[in-house]
Amino acid sequence: MTTIILLAVAGTILSVIIGTLWYMPNTPTGRLHMRYLGFVRLSPEEQQQKIEEAKPHMPKIYGAQMLLSFITAIAVVGIVIMSMKNGVPRTMAIGFVVINWFCFMVPVLGSQILWGPCERDIAWKKFWSDISYNLLILLGVALLASFFA
């Protein structure tokens, strides 16, 4: 159990690193995300005001995101380690994670785009960006866990 928790913590850190790089304002995915949030329609002064308004809430937001990432990492690490301890090959164990992504995360993220406030002209880009981001994190955590199973 200690191994699972430690790997989940490492997976959470990996998730934070990937998320930081993925959503940086100077990356295509970061610019797309800013557009999705409506940030690009604001003047530089309004953008700065929004940033200043958000700053006091950032520790709670990042803390909540880290908790969510930890929950995801626990599930991924558990799937991979338990599978491999029961004789399942590494590729199949990671495949179980991919199947879970496809069957659960892809539909949830798709529904979020369909029914959310996403502009129709960026909906598909946002969808592909979000599912790719999630798959990258899951594969990273799964691969990490597979080396310690």
Backbone as a chain_set.jsonl record, in Angstrom:
{"seq": "MTTIILLAVAGTILSVIIGTLWYMPNTPTGRLHMRYLGFVRLSPEEQQQKIEEAKPHMPKIYGAQMLLSFITAIAVVGIVIMSMKNGVPRTMAIGFVVINWFCFMVPVLGSQILWGPCERDIAWKKFWSDISYNLLILLGVALLASFFA", "coords": {"N": [[0.823, -1.202, 0.0], [1.98, 1.201, 0.708], [3.729, 1.615, -1.407], [1.918, 2.101, -3.485], [0.756, 4.497, -2.637], [3.0, 6.215, -2.555], [3.769, 6.126, -5.252], [1.471, 7.253, -6.329], [1.655, 9.837, -5.309], [3.974, 10.64, -6.651], [2.921, 10.445, -9.232], [1.029, 12.468, -9.079], [2.672, 14.716, -8.886], [3.927, 14.505, -11.371], [1.681, 14.951, -12.961], [1.122, 17.631, -12.336], [3.381, 18.86, -13.403], [3.13, 18.203, -16.156], [0.645, 19.437, -16.661], [1.281, 22.131, -16.163], [3.115, 22.649, -18.227], [1.495, 22.035, -20.444], [-0.609, 23.898, -20.371], [0.608, 26.375, -20.505], [0.689, 29.844, -21.351], [2.005, 30.439, -23.764], [1.929, 28.209, -25.37], [0.325, 26.25, -27.964], [-1.869, 24.783, -26.946], [-2.266, 26.036, -24.527], [-2.965, 28.633, -25.359], [-5.353, 28.013, -26.651], [-6.853, 27.141, -24.473], [-7.008, 29.524, -22.998], [-8.537, 30.99, -24.761], [-10.895, 29.497, -24.69], [-11.675, 30.053, -22.079], [-12.377, 32.665, -22.41], [-10.579, 34.636, -22.031], [-8.973, 35.87, -23.926], [-10.53, 37.753, -25.117], [-10.534, 39.915, -23.531], [-9.292, 43.141, -22.592], [-5.822, 44.116, -22.106], [-5.687, 45.37, -19.59], [-8.024, 44.466, -18.347], [-7.452, 41.744, -18.316], [-5.278, 41.695, -16.56], [-6.582, 42.587, -14.27], [-8.34, 40.444, -13.808], [-6.453, 38.457, -13.268], [-5.342, 39.436, -10.898], [-7.622, 39.34, -9.263], [-7.978, 36.61, -9.112], [-5.732, 35.627, -7.81], [-5.793, 35.417, -4.84], [-7.336, 33.121, -4.556], [-5.966, 31.045, -5.694], [-4.263, 29.174, -4.203], [-6.203, 27.431, -3.048], [-7.49, 26.48, -5.356], [-5.375, 25.217, -6.749], [-4.718, 23.347, -4.798], [-7.086, 21.814, -4.703], [-7.049, 20.808, -7.327], [-4.735, 19.281, -7.205], [-5.53, 17.338, -5.363], [-7.553, 16.068, -6.856], [-5.959, 15.116, -8.946], [-4.368, 13.36, -7.501], [-6.249, 11.439, -6.706], [-6.91, 10.379, -9.21], [-4.374, 9.38, -9.898], [-4.019, 7.419, -7.908], [-5.94, 5.549, -8.716], [-4.961, 4.815, -11.282], [-2.366, 3.854, -10.685], [-3.078, 1.772, -8.967], [-4.539, 0.092, -10.734], [-2.512, -0.644, -12.57], [-0.421, -1.763, -10.947], [-1.745, -3.808, -9.493], [-2.668, -5.359, -11.619], [-0.257, -6.176, -12.858], [0.941, -7.553, -10.759], [-0.621, -9.755, -10.742], [0.191, -11.172, -12.872], [-0.293, -10.036, -15.357], [0.882, -8.758, -18.411], [3.008, -5.845, -18.835], [2.277, -4.131, -21.014], [-0.411, -4.809, -21.4], [-1.498, -4.137, -18.919], [-1.13, -1.358, -18.948], [-2.712, -0.93, -21.128], [-5.236, -1.435, -19.984], [-5.584, 0.909, -18.566], [-5.739, 2.739, -20.659], [-8.11, 1.853, -21.861], [-9.911, 2.486, -19.809], [-9.627, 5.277, -19.862], [-10.646, 5.813, -22.438], [-13.279, 4.86, -22.212], [-14.389, 6.253, -20.063], [-13.217, 8.882, -19.434], [-13.05, 10.179, -21.961], [-15.824, 10.285, -22.877], [-16.903, 11.875, -20.765], [-15.408, 14.263, -20.909], [-16.083, 14.97, -23.523], [-18.856, 15.425, -23.25], [-18.754, 17.595, -21.547], [-17.69, 19.544, -23.253], [-19.653, 19.585, -25.273], [-21.982, 20.445, -23.878], [-21.142, 22.6, -22.448], [-19.872, 26.006, -22.105], [-18.412, 26.301, -24.471], [-17.076, 27.81, -27.369], [-18.37, 27.168, -30.558], [-16.646, 27.09, -32.789], [-14.196, 26.349, -31.782], [-14.604, 24.003, -30.505], [-14.015, 21.267, -31.287], [-11.206, 21.372, -31.338], [-10.66, 21.989, -28.662], [-11.759, 19.72, -27.445], [-10.07, 17.626, -28.476], [-7.646, 18.538, -27.457], [-8.082, 18.409, -24.666], [-8.668, 15.646, -24.235], [-6.306, 14.514, -25.116], [-4.434, 15.606, -23.368], [-5.296, 14.442, -20.934], [-4.916, 11.724, -21.549], [-2.138, 11.667, -21.901], [-1.243, 12.24, -19.295], [-2.331, 10.024, -17.886], [-1.006, 7.894, -19.178], [1.64, 8.543, -18.554], [1.66, 8.289, -15.723], [0.882, 5.607, -15.535], [2.991, 4.304, -16.857], [5.125, 5.009, -15.184], [4.286, 3.695, -12.822], [4.378, 1.068, -13.722], [7.052, 0.4, -13.747], [7.624, -0.138, -11.152], [6.155, -2.235, -10.332]], "CA": [[0.0, 0.0, 0.0], [2.887, 2.353, 0.743], [4.215, 1.806, -2.769], [0.843, 2.719, -4.267], [0.615, 5.899, -2.211], [4.181, 6.962, -3.011], [3.675, 6.273, -6.706], [0.39, 8.207, -6.6], [2.221, 11.173, -5.053], [4.85, 10.921, -7.803], [2.014, 10.677, -10.36], [0.434, 13.795, -8.892], [3.718, 15.68, -9.26], [4.035, 14.403, -12.831], [0.486, 15.601, -13.498], [1.309, 19.083, -12.179], [4.398, 19.277, -14.377], [2.534, 18.13, -17.496], [-0.384, 20.481, -16.745], [1.942, 23.436, -16.26], [3.65, 22.78, -19.581], [0.399, 21.95, -21.419], [-1.452, 25.089, -20.348], [1.369, 27.63, -20.527], [0.066, 30.754, -22.32], [2.703, 30.525, -25.054], [1.778, 26.96, -26.124], [-0.956, 26.221, -28.683], [-2.945, 24.303, -26.073], [-2.508, 27.094, -23.541], [-3.723, 29.705, -26.03], [-6.696, 27.482, -26.869], [-7.528, 27.155, -23.173], [-7.313, 30.928, -22.68], [-9.669, 31.368, -25.621], [-12.058, 28.806, -24.124], [-12.073, 30.786, -20.876], [-12.78, 34.012, -22.776], [-9.526, 35.551, -21.586], [-8.386, 36.602, -25.047], [-11.429, 38.851, -25.497], [-10.374, 40.998, -22.569], [-8.168, 44.054, -22.806], [-4.717, 43.8, -21.184], [-6.025, 45.847, -18.245], [-9.016, 43.535, -17.8], [-6.743, 40.493, -18.05], [-4.504, 41.892, -15.332], [-7.55, 42.66, -13.17], [-8.788, 39.06, -13.566], [-5.339, 37.752, -12.632], [-5.251, 39.918, -9.511], [-8.791, 38.821, -8.544], [-7.838, 35.162, -8.945], [-4.559, 35.271, -6.999], [-6.073, 34.913, -3.484], [-8.014, 31.824, -4.611], [-5.124, 30.064, -6.359], [-3.857, 28.032, -3.369], [-7.316, 26.484, -2.935], [-7.728, 25.873, -6.671], [-4.284, 24.272, -6.997], [-4.869, 22.26, -3.835], [-8.182, 20.952, -5.165], [-6.593, 20.103, -8.518], [-3.772, 18.259, -6.789], [-6.313, 16.252, -4.77], [-8.169, 15.338, -7.969], [-4.874, 14.404, -9.637], [-3.963, 12.263, -6.623], [-7.282, 10.406, -6.821], [-6.695, 9.739, -10.517], [-3.115, 8.627, -9.84], [-4.264, 6.227, -7.084], [-6.655, 4.582, -9.556], [-4.063, 4.331, -12.34], [-1.32, 3.05, -10.049], [-3.722, 0.545, -8.501], [-4.83, -0.767, -11.893], [-1.267, -1.174, -13.149], [0.311, -2.616, -10.01], [-2.517, -5.031, -9.225], [-2.663, -6.168, -12.839], [1.058, -6.788, -13.075], [1.185, -8.528, -9.688], [-1.404, -10.94, -11.073], [0.749, -11.806, -14.063], [-0.659, -9.354, -16.597], [2.048, -8.046, -18.967], [3.017, -4.381, -18.714], [1.508, -3.477, -22.082], [-1.83, -5.042, -21.166], [-1.864, -3.34, -17.744], [-1.259, 0.025, -19.428], [-3.897, -0.972, -21.986], [-6.421, -1.293, -19.13], [-5.701, 2.35, -18.264], [-6.209, 3.379, -21.895], [-9.529, 1.506, -22.003], [-10.642, 3.318, -18.849], [-9.628, 6.645, -20.41], [-11.552, 5.866, -23.581], [-14.668, 4.582, -21.818], [-14.893, 7.162, -19.033], [-12.774, 10.274, -19.551], [-13.407, 10.747, -23.266], [-17.225, 10.716, -22.889], [-17.146, 12.971, -19.814], [-14.847, 15.486, -21.484], [-16.907, 15.309, -24.683], [-20.107, 16.017, -22.755], [-18.414, 18.92, -21.021], [-17.541, 20.443, -24.41], [-20.96, 19.697, -25.932], [-22.991, 21.154, -23.091], [-20.535, 23.725, -21.749], [-19.864, 27.303, -22.795], [-17.362, 26.317, -25.486], [-17.423, 28.355, -28.684], [-18.482, 26.068, -31.528], [-15.526, 27.029, -33.73], [-13.019, 25.735, -31.155], [-15.059, 22.847, -29.725], [-13.245, 20.067, -31.599], [-9.821, 21.582, -30.895], [-10.663, 21.881, -27.197], [-12.003, 18.314, -27.144], [-8.846, 16.86, -28.736], [-6.638, 19.001, -26.515], [-8.381, 17.899, -23.327], [-8.512, 14.186, -24.126], [-4.879, 14.214, -25.286], [-3.806, 15.97, -22.099], [-5.622, 13.415, -19.957], [-4.254, 10.481, -21.936], [-0.711, 11.833, -21.619], [-1.056, 12.094, -17.846], [-2.592, 8.641, -17.501], [0.092, 7.054, -19.674], [2.836, 8.855, -17.764], [1.513, 7.675, -14.401], [0.86, 4.153, -15.725], [4.347, 3.872, -17.18], [5.88, 5.141, -13.936], [3.874, 2.61, -11.916], [4.766, -0.233, -14.279], [8.446, 0.133, -13.441], [7.739, -0.487, -9.745], [5.215, -3.325, -10.017]], "C": [[0.868, 1.269, 0.0], [3.41, 2.658, -0.658], [3.169, 2.509, -3.622], [0.702, 4.188, -3.918], [1.79, 6.734, -2.703], [4.165, 7.162, -4.523], [2.556, 7.239, -7.091], [0.855, 9.642, -6.344], [3.134, 11.57, -6.209], [4.005, 11.195, -9.048], [1.35, 12.038, -10.289], [1.429, 14.884, -9.291], [3.909, 15.679, -10.772], [2.862, 15.117, -13.506], [0.599, 17.122, -13.432], [2.309, 19.601, -13.211], [3.817, 19.287, -15.789], [1.491, 19.232, -17.673], [0.209, 21.871, -16.888], [2.474, 23.667, -17.67], [2.531, 22.835, -20.621], [-0.364, 23.27, -21.516], [-0.695, 26.405, -20.255], [0.784, 28.539, -21.606], [0.744, 30.805, -23.683], [2.7, 29.198, -25.827], [0.452, 26.997, -26.882], [-2.111, 25.771, -27.802], [-3.273, 25.329, -24.995], [-3.31, 28.246, -24.131], [-5.164, 29.266, -26.281], [-7.497, 27.523, -25.563], [-7.9, 28.588, -22.766], [-8.491, 31.429, -23.519], [-10.963, 30.749, -25.094], [-12.582, 29.55, -22.9], [-12.55, 32.211, -21.172], [-11.744, 35.062, -22.422], [-8.993, 36.405, -22.714], [-9.262, 37.769, -25.501], [-11.299, 40.064, -24.582], [-9.2, 41.89, -22.957], [-7.047, 43.672, -21.836], [-5.001, 44.247, -19.744], [-7.024, 44.912, -17.575], [-8.381, 42.183, -17.485], [-5.973, 40.588, -16.738], [-5.426, 41.946, -14.113], [-8.037, 41.253, -12.799], [-7.698, 38.254, -12.848], [-5.238, 38.139, -11.163], [-6.421, 39.402, -8.671], [-8.636, 37.337, -8.228], [-6.727, 34.78, -7.968], [-4.902, 34.77, -5.589], [-6.695, 33.512, -3.466], [-7.125, 30.704, -5.158], [-4.656, 28.925, -5.451], [-4.974, 26.987, -3.223], [-7.565, 25.759, -4.254], [-6.639, 24.839, -6.979], [-4.356, 23.085, -6.039], [-5.954, 21.282, -4.252], [-7.758, 20.162, -6.398], [-5.589, 19.014, -8.165], [-4.486, 17.077, -6.13], [-6.967, 15.41, -5.865], [-7.126, 14.527, -8.743], [-4.403, 13.211, -8.813], [-4.972, 11.116, -6.696], [-7.127, 9.645, -8.136], [-5.45, 8.859, -10.481], [-3.274, 7.358, -9.007], [-4.933, 5.152, -7.934], [-5.726, 3.976, -10.609], [-2.988, 3.422, -11.757], [-1.905, 1.721, -9.568], [-4.009, -0.419, -9.63], [-3.553, -1.431, -12.402], [-0.58, -2.147, -12.196], [-0.453, -3.913, -9.739], [-2.557, -5.945, -10.451], [-1.346, -6.906, -13.0], [1.405, -7.796, -11.977], [0.408, -9.819, -9.924], [-0.991, -11.544, -12.41], [0.377, -11.17, -15.392], [0.579, -8.624, -17.131], [1.878, -6.52, -18.875], [2.133, -3.712, -19.772], [0.004, -3.65, -21.886], [-2.321, -4.227, -19.963], [-2.049, -1.876, -18.132], [-2.46, 0.127, -20.366], [-5.185, -0.849, -21.192], [-6.665, 0.18, -18.795], [-6.233, 3.087, -19.487], [-7.687, 3.082, -22.124], [-10.383, 2.331, -21.041], [-10.73, 4.761, -19.321], [-10.676, 6.766, -21.51], [-13.02, 5.723, -23.161], [-15.239, 5.579, -20.813], [-14.492, 8.619, -19.266], [-13.195, 10.911, -20.869], [-14.89, 11.149, -23.302], [-17.519, 11.883, -21.938], [-16.617, 14.287, -20.378], [-15.636, 15.927, -22.718], [-18.217, 15.96, -24.271], [-19.883, 17.424, -22.217], [-18.298, 19.938, -22.154], [-18.895, 20.665, -25.078], [-21.925, 20.612, -25.185], [-22.44, 22.356, -22.342], [-20.53, 24.98, -22.599], [-18.815, 27.422, -23.904], [-17.879, 26.909, -26.801], [-17.39, 27.216, -29.701], [-17.28, 25.964, -32.455], [-14.245, 26.464, -33.11], [-13.37, 24.441, -30.419], [-14.221, 21.595, -30.002], [-11.799, 20.209, -31.155], [-9.709, 21.411, -29.383], [-10.861, 20.431, -26.772], [-10.723, 17.492, -27.317], [-7.73, 17.267, -27.781], [-6.858, 18.379, -25.138], [-8.197, 16.391, -23.23], [-7.049, 13.781, -24.304], [-4.116, 14.495, -24.001], [-4.048, 14.879, -21.053], [-4.952, 12.09, -20.281], [-2.755, 10.547, -21.625], [-0.43, 11.646, -20.13], [-1.252, 10.639, -17.424], [-1.477, 7.709, -17.957], [1.384, 7.298, -18.888], [2.798, 8.189, -16.4], [1.557, 6.152, -14.523], [2.26, 3.621, -16.016], [5.236, 3.928, -15.938], [5.568, 3.973, -12.997], [4.363, 1.257, -12.413], [6.22, -0.58, -13.975], [8.659, -0.314, -11.992], [6.808, -1.629, -9.337], [5.951, -4.623, -9.777]], "O": [[0.526, 2.271, -0.628], [3.521, 3.82, -1.047], [3.497, 3.41, -4.394], [0.546, 5.029, -4.803], [1.598, 7.838, -3.211], [4.505, 8.236, -5.017], [2.681, 7.966, -8.077], [0.487, 10.556, -7.083], [3.076, 12.702, -6.69], [4.337, 12.081, -9.836], [1.131, 12.686, -11.312], [1.066, 15.855, -9.955], [4.039, 16.74, -11.383], [3.044, 15.807, -14.509], [0.212, 17.817, -14.371], [2.102, 20.653, -13.815], [3.987, 20.255, -16.53], [1.453, 19.888, -18.714], [-0.301, 22.695, -17.648], [2.305, 24.746, -18.237], [2.617, 23.604, -21.579], [-0.722, 23.707, -22.61], [-1.288, 27.442, -19.958], [0.418, 28.055, -22.677], [0.107, 31.182, -24.666], [3.396, 29.074, -26.835], [-0.462, 27.713, -26.473], [-3.212, 26.314, -27.897], [-4.43, 25.471, -24.598], [-4.221, 28.772, -23.491], [-6.091, 30.064, -26.138], [-8.671, 27.893, -25.556], [-8.991, 28.823, -22.247], [-9.329, 32.193, -23.041], [-12.002, 31.408, -25.059], [-13.792, 29.664, -22.709], [-13.069, 32.888, -20.284], [-12.019, 36.259, -22.508], [-8.6, 37.55, -22.489], [-8.788, 38.671, -26.191], [-11.89, 41.113, -24.84], [-8.237, 41.436, -23.576], [-7.295, 42.978, -20.85], [-4.598, 43.577, -18.793], [-6.897, 44.599, -16.391], [-8.736, 41.548, -16.492], [-6.014, 39.676, -15.913], [-5.093, 41.416, -13.053], [-8.133, 40.915, -11.619], [-7.984, 37.472, -11.941], [-5.069, 37.284, -10.294], [-6.242, 39.065, -7.5], [-9.111, 36.865, -7.195], [-6.784, 33.71, -7.361], [-4.336, 33.76, -5.171], [-6.59, 32.8, -2.468], [-7.5, 29.533, -5.09], [-4.651, 27.78, -5.901], [-4.706, 25.786, -3.271], [-7.824, 24.556, -4.263], [-6.937, 23.726, -7.413], [-4.084, 21.95, -6.43], [-5.771, 20.068, -4.168], [-8.07, 18.976, -6.509], [-5.598, 17.94, -8.767], [-4.081, 15.93, -6.323], [-6.937, 14.181, -5.806], [-7.383, 13.392, -9.143], [-4.074, 12.164, -9.371], [-4.582, 9.949, -6.742], [-7.205, 8.416, -8.166], [-5.466, 7.731, -10.972], [-2.717, 6.32, -9.364], [-4.546, 3.985, -7.885], [-5.711, 2.76, -10.8], [-2.734, 2.34, -12.284], [-1.291, 0.668, -9.744], [-3.753, -1.617, -9.507], [-3.525, -2.639, -12.637], [-0.197, -3.243, -12.605], [0.135, -4.994, -9.754], [-2.487, -7.167, -10.321], [-1.323, -8.111, -13.248], [2.088, -8.786, -12.24], [0.748, -10.86, -9.362], [-1.73, -12.329, -13.005], [0.701, -11.713, -16.448], [1.257, -7.936, -16.367], [0.765, -5.996, -18.844], [1.336, -2.829, -19.454], [-0.769, -2.737, -22.176], [-3.429, -3.692, -19.985], [-3.004, -1.229, -17.702], [-3.145, 1.15, -20.396], [-6.138, -0.227, -21.661], [-7.808, 0.636, -18.747], [-7.087, 3.965, -19.359], [-8.437, 3.966, -22.538], [-11.451, 2.817, -21.413], [-11.776, 5.398, -19.199], [-11.485, 7.694, -21.517], [-13.894, 6.398, -23.706], [-16.457, 5.73, -20.724], [-15.354, 9.497, -19.291], [-13.646, 12.056, -20.891], [-15.194, 12.265, -23.723], [-18.297, 12.777, -22.274], [-17.304, 15.307, -20.329], [-15.835, 17.123, -22.933], [-18.641, 16.943, -24.879], [-20.706, 18.32, -22.405], [-18.761, 21.071, -22.021], [-19.247, 21.796, -25.412], [-22.6, 21.446, -25.788], [-23.191, 23.061, -21.669], [-21.113, 25.012, -23.682], [-18.381, 28.526, -24.234], [-18.96, 26.562, -27.278], [-16.472, 26.396, -29.691], [-16.923, 24.862, -32.871], [-13.306, 26.134, -33.835], [-12.505, 23.848, -29.774], [-13.768, 20.934, -29.068], [-11.22, 19.252, -30.641], [-8.783, 20.77, -28.887], [-10.206, 19.962, -25.841], [-10.334, 16.75, -26.415], [-6.951, 16.42, -27.343], [-5.917, 17.881, -24.521], [-7.631, 15.9, -22.252], [-6.602, 12.805, -23.701], [-3.256, 13.714, -23.597], [-3.118, 14.447, -20.371], [-4.469, 11.404, -19.379], [-2.18, 9.574, -21.137], [0.524, 10.964, -19.758], [-0.433, 10.086, -16.689], [-1.052, 6.832, -17.205], [2.127, 6.361, -18.596], [3.784, 7.592, -15.966], [2.194, 5.482, -13.711], [2.661, 2.593, -15.471], [6.005, 3.004, -15.676], [6.474, 3.345, -12.45], [4.724, 0.394, -11.612], [6.574, -1.759, -13.952], [9.731, -0.805, -11.639], [6.685, -1.951, -8.155], [5.324, -5.646, -9.5]]}, "num_chains": 1, "name": "protein.A"}
